[in-house]
């Protein structure tokens, strides 16, 4: 039997790739998102579906947080 990733792992990795790309385009990519995506890609090469899902979800979350952060004001003046 040929080793392969679960459908859930494939979907999580595809979502992470899209989220990281979106964060890059909005100049909101966190290094943690890129690190998690790299770990997910490495896990995919080893057909480790659980690790792919875990790291891909972290990459997606950090990418979304990075995008959200670009909406914050650059400075806050407290009075």
Tab-separated table of N, CA and C in Angstrom:
chain	number	residue	atom	x	y	z
A	1	UNK	N	0.840	-1.211	0.000
A	1	UNK	CA	0.000	0.000	0.000
A	1	UNK	C	0.868	1.251	0.000
A	2	UNK	N	0.488	2.169	-0.853
A	2	UNK	CA	1.233	3.414	-1.004
A	2	UNK	C	0.912	4.357	0.162
A	3	UNK	N	1.947	4.977	0.707
A	3	UNK	CA	1.725	5.933	1.792
A	3	UNK	C	1.114	7.204	1.213
A	4	UNK	N	0.182	7.758	1.962
A	4	UNK	CA	-0.390	9.022	1.528
A	4	UNK	C	-0.967	9.769	2.713
A	5	UNK	N	-1.174	11.060	2.504
A	5	UNK	CA	-1.757	11.905	3.546
A	5	UNK	C	-3.265	11.725	3.581
A	6	UNK	N	-3.836	11.939	4.749
A	6	UNK	CA	-5.289	11.913	4.858
A	6	UNK	C	-5.861	13.119	4.115
A	7	UNK	N	-7.133	13.022	3.746
A	7	UNK	CA	-7.785	14.147	3.069
A	7	UNK	C	-7.773	15.385	3.962
A	8	UNK	N	-7.965	15.177	5.261
A	8	UNK	CA	-7.971	16.297	6.199
A	8	UNK	C	-6.606	16.993	6.206
A	9	UNK	N	-5.538	16.228	6.160
A	9	UNK	CA	-4.188	16.798	6.139
A	9	UNK	C	-3.955	17.578	4.846
A	10	UNK	N	-4.404	17.010	3.727
A	10	UNK	CA	-4.250	17.698	2.439
A	10	UNK	C	-4.997	19.028	2.443
A	11	UNK	N	-6.215	19.012	2.999
A	11	UNK	CA	-7.019	20.239	3.053
A	11	UNK	C	-6.385	21.279	3.977
A	12	UNK	N	-5.883	20.833	5.120
A	12	UNK	CA	-5.256	21.757	6.078
A	12	UNK	C	-4.018	22.391	5.466
A	13	UNK	N	-3.228	21.595	4.748
A	13	UNK	CA	-2.019	22.119	4.120
A	13	UNK	C	-2.375	23.115	3.022
A	14	UNK	N	-3.372	22.790	2.218
A	14	UNK	CA	-3.794	23.705	1.155
A	14	UNK	C	-4.304	25.020	1.746
A	15	UNK	N	-5.059	24.935	2.843
A	15	UNK	CA	-5.568	26.140	3.506
A	15	UNK	C	-4.417	26.970	4.066
A	16	UNK	N	-3.445	26.312	4.675
A	16	UNK	CA	-2.287	27.021	5.230
A	16	UNK	C	-1.512	27.726	4.128
A	17	UNK	N	-1.324	27.046	2.998
A	17	UNK	CA	-0.615	27.667	1.867
A	17	UNK	C	-1.349	28.930	1.420
A	18	UNK	N	-2.670	28.849	1.323
A	18	UNK	CA	-3.471	29.996	0.887
A	18	UNK	C	-3.434	31.127	1.919
A	19	UNK	N	-3.532	30.773	3.196
A	19	UNK	CA	-3.527	31.793	4.252
A	19	UNK	C	-2.181	32.503	4.332
A	20	UNK	N	-1.097	31.742	4.225
A	20	UNK	CA	0.233	32.337	4.272
A	20	UNK	C	0.441	33.244	3.055
A	21	UNK	N	-0.025	32.809	1.894
A	21	UNK	CA	0.099	33.633	0.687
A	21	UNK	C	-0.679	34.937	0.853
A	22	UNK	N	-1.865	34.851	1.420
A	22	UNK	CA	-2.682	36.048	1.640
A	22	UNK	C	-1.978	37.001	2.610
A	23	UNK	N	-1.371	36.448	3.650
A	23	UNK	CA	-0.657	37.279	4.619
A	23	UNK	C	0.548	37.955	3.960
A	24	UNK	N	1.244	37.231	3.096
A	24	UNK	CA	2.381	37.812	2.373
A	24	UNK	C	1.921	38.980	1.516
A	25	UNK	N	0.814	38.790	0.815
A	25	UNK	CA	0.301	39.830	-0.076
A	25	UNK	C	-0.112	41.079	0.692
A	26	UNK	N	-0.569	40.899	1.925
A	26	UNK	CA	-1.002	42.038	2.750
A	26	UNK	C	0.137	42.560	3.630
A	27	UNK	N	1.334	42.023	3.404
A	27	UNK	CA	2.520	42.400	4.175
A	27	UNK	C	2.306	42.207	5.678
A	28	UNK	N	1.610	41.111	6.021
A	28	UNK	CA	1.335	40.816	7.416
A	28	UNK	C	1.804	39.424	7.824
A	29	UNK	N	2.778	38.888	7.072
A	29	UNK	CA	3.212	37.523	7.356
A	29	UNK	C	4.143	37.493	8.563
A	30	UNK	N	3.770	36.689	9.544
A	30	UNK	CA	4.613	36.479	10.715
A	30	UNK	C	5.583	35.345	10.402
A	31	UNK	N	6.792	35.427	10.957
A	31	UNK	CA	7.767	34.354	10.742
A	31	UNK	C	7.258	33.038	11.332
A	32	UNK	N	6.475	33.117	12.394
A	32	UNK	CA	5.949	31.885	13.002
A	32	UNK	C	5.028	31.146	12.036
A	33	UNK	N	4.281	31.886	11.234
A	33	UNK	CA	3.398	31.259	10.242
A	33	UNK	C	4.234	30.538	9.194
A	34	UNK	N	5.291	31.183	8.744
A	34	UNK	CA	6.161	30.568	7.744
A	34	UNK	C	6.862	29.343	8.319
A	35	UNK	N	7.318	29.428	9.564
A	35	UNK	CA	7.973	28.288	10.219
A	35	UNK	C	7.025	27.098	10.322
A	36	UNK	N	5.785	27.376	10.733
A	36	UNK	CA	4.796	26.293	10.858
A	36	UNK	C	4.469	25.683	9.502
A	37	UNK	N	4.401	26.520	8.475
A	37	UNK	CA	4.128	26.011	7.130
A	37	UNK	C	5.272	25.112	6.668
A	38	UNK	N	6.507	25.514	6.945
A	38	UNK	CA	7.659	24.678	6.576
A	38	UNK	C	7.593	23.332	7.291
A	39	UNK	N	7.222	23.340	8.578
A	39	UNK	CA	7.101	22.094	9.335
A	39	UNK	C	5.998	21.216	8.744
A	40	UNK	N	4.900	21.832	8.336
A	40	UNK	CA	3.796	21.081	7.725
A	40	UNK	C	4.237	20.443	6.413
A	41	UNK	N	5.011	21.192	5.618
A	41	UNK	CA	5.509	20.649	4.348
A	41	UNK	C	6.452	19.470	4.594
A	42	UNK	N	7.326	19.613	5.595
A	42	UNK	CA	8.255	18.522	5.930
A	42	UNK	C	7.488	17.271	6.382
A	43	UNK	N	6.459	17.484	7.208
A	43	UNK	CA	5.642	16.368	7.682
A	43	UNK	C	4.930	15.690	6.513
A	44	UNK	N	4.515	16.488	5.540
A	44	UNK	CA	3.832	15.928	4.366
A	44	UNK	C	4.762	15.001	3.592
A	45	UNK	N	6.042	15.358	3.522
A	45	UNK	CA	7.005	14.505	2.820
A	45	UNK	C	7.152	13.146	3.510
A	46	UNK	N	6.895	13.142	4.829
A	46	UNK	CA	7.010	11.901	5.606
A	46	UNK	C	5.653	11.206	5.763
A	47	UNK	N	4.641	11.756	5.131
A	47	UNK	CA	3.276	11.223	5.202
A	47	UNK	C	2.754	11.189	6.639
A	48	UNK	N	3.131	12.191	7.431
A	48	UNK	CA	2.693	12.296	8.830
A	48	UNK	C	1.490	13.240	8.886
A	49	UNK	N	0.313	12.666	8.666
A	49	UNK	CA	-0.907	13.481	8.578
A	49	UNK	C	-1.171	14.287	9.838
A	50	UNK	N	-0.961	13.690	11.008
A	50	UNK	CA	-1.230	14.404	12.262
A	50	UNK	C	-0.344	15.635	12.391
A	51	UNK	N	0.926	15.505	12.064
A	51	UNK	CA	1.846	16.646	12.152
A	51	UNK	C	1.524	17.695	11.092
A	52	UNK	N	1.092	17.247	9.925
A	52	UNK	CA	0.696	18.194	8.877
A	52	UNK	C	-0.468	19.048	9.383
A	53	UNK	N	-1.480	18.385	9.933
A	53	UNK	CA	-2.672	19.096	10.414
A	53	UNK	C	-2.298	20.072	11.524
A	54	UNK	N	-1.526	19.617	12.497
A	54	UNK	CA	-1.139	20.460	13.629
A	54	UNK	C	-0.393	21.700	13.146
A	55	UNK	N	0.636	21.517	12.328
A	55	UNK	CA	1.450	22.638	11.879
A	55	UNK	C	0.723	23.523	10.876
A	56	UNK	N	-0.089	22.926	10.023
A	56	UNK	CA	-0.842	23.711	9.050
A	56	UNK	C	-1.856	24.610	9.754
A	57	UNK	N	-2.501	24.075	10.805
A	57	UNK	CA	-3.461	24.898	11.550
A	57	UNK	C	-2.757	26.066	12.234
A	58	UNK	N	-1.566	25.800	12.797
A	58	UNK	CA	-0.797	26.879	13.422
A	58	UNK	C	-0.410	27.931	12.385
A	59	UNK	N	-0.002	27.487	11.205
A	59	UNK	CA	0.374	28.418	10.138
A	59	UNK	C	-0.816	29.280	9.733
A	60	UNK	N	-1.977	28.648	9.579
A	60	UNK	CA	-3.184	29.388	9.191
A	60	UNK	C	-3.577	30.403	10.256
A	61	UNK	N	-3.539	29.979	11.522
A	61	UNK	CA	-3.909	30.891	12.611
A	61	UNK	C	-2.970	32.091	12.665
A	62	UNK	N	-1.662	31.832	12.593
A	62	UNK	CA	-0.702	32.928	12.653
A	62	UNK	C	-0.811	33.839	11.433
A	63	UNK	N	-1.098	33.263	10.271
A	63	UNK	CA	-1.268	34.075	9.066
A	63	UNK	C	-2.481	34.998	9.223
A	64	UNK	N	-3.578	34.464	9.764
A	64	UNK	CA	-4.785	35.273	9.958
A	64	UNK	C	-4.563	36.361	11.009
A	65	UNK	N	-3.821	36.014	12.070
A	65	UNK	CA	-3.504	37.018	13.091
A	65	UNK	C	-2.604	38.106	12.516
A	66	UNK	N	-1.672	37.717	11.677
A	66	UNK	CA	-0.790	38.688	11.034
A	66	UNK	C	-1.561	39.641	10.146
A	67	UNK	N	-2.523	39.106	9.413
A	67	UNK	CA	-3.368	39.958	8.565
A	67	UNK	C	-4.183	40.903	9.441
A	68	UNK	N	-4.757	40.373	10.533
A	68	UNK	CA	-5.553	41.207	11.439
A	68	UNK	C	-4.705	42.326	12.022
A	69	UNK	N	-3.449	42.007	12.324
A	69	UNK	CA	-2.580	43.012	12.926
A	69	UNK	C	-2.337	44.189	11.977
A	70	UNK	N	-2.383	43.943	10.679
A	70	UNK	CA	-2.165	45.042	9.734
A	70	UNK	C	-3.295	46.069	9.803
A	71	UNK	N	-4.408	45.696	10.416
A	71	UNK	CA	-5.548	46.615	10.538
A	71	UNK	C	-5.424	47.526	11.759
A	72	UNK	N	-4.494	47.191	12.653
A	72	UNK	CA	-4.323	47.991	13.866
A	72	UNK	C	-3.658	49.319	13.526
A	73	UNK	N	-3.935	50.344	14.327
A	73	UNK	CA	-3.215	51.617	14.113
A	73	UNK	C	-1.722	51.407	14.385
A	74	UNK	N	-0.883	52.151	13.663
A	74	UNK	CA	0.549	51.997	13.841
A	74	UNK	C	1.034	52.540	15.160
A	75	UNK	N	0.392	53.578	15.640
A	75	UNK	CA	0.783	54.149	16.927
A	75	UNK	C	-0.443	54.435	17.753
A	76	UNK	N	-0.268	54.404	19.043
A	76	UNK	CA	-1.343	54.738	19.966
A	76	UNK	C	-0.832	55.831	20.882
A	77	UNK	N	-1.591	56.885	20.957
A	77	UNK	CA	-1.220	57.980	21.858
A	77	UNK	C	-2.109	57.922	23.059
A	78	UNK	N	-1.500	57.721	24.213
A	78	UNK	CA	-2.305	57.671	25.431
A	78	UNK	C	-2.257	59.023	26.115
A	79	UNK	N	-3.384	59.365	26.722
A	79	UNK	CA	-3.474	60.676	27.370
A	79	UNK	C	-3.671	60.503	28.851
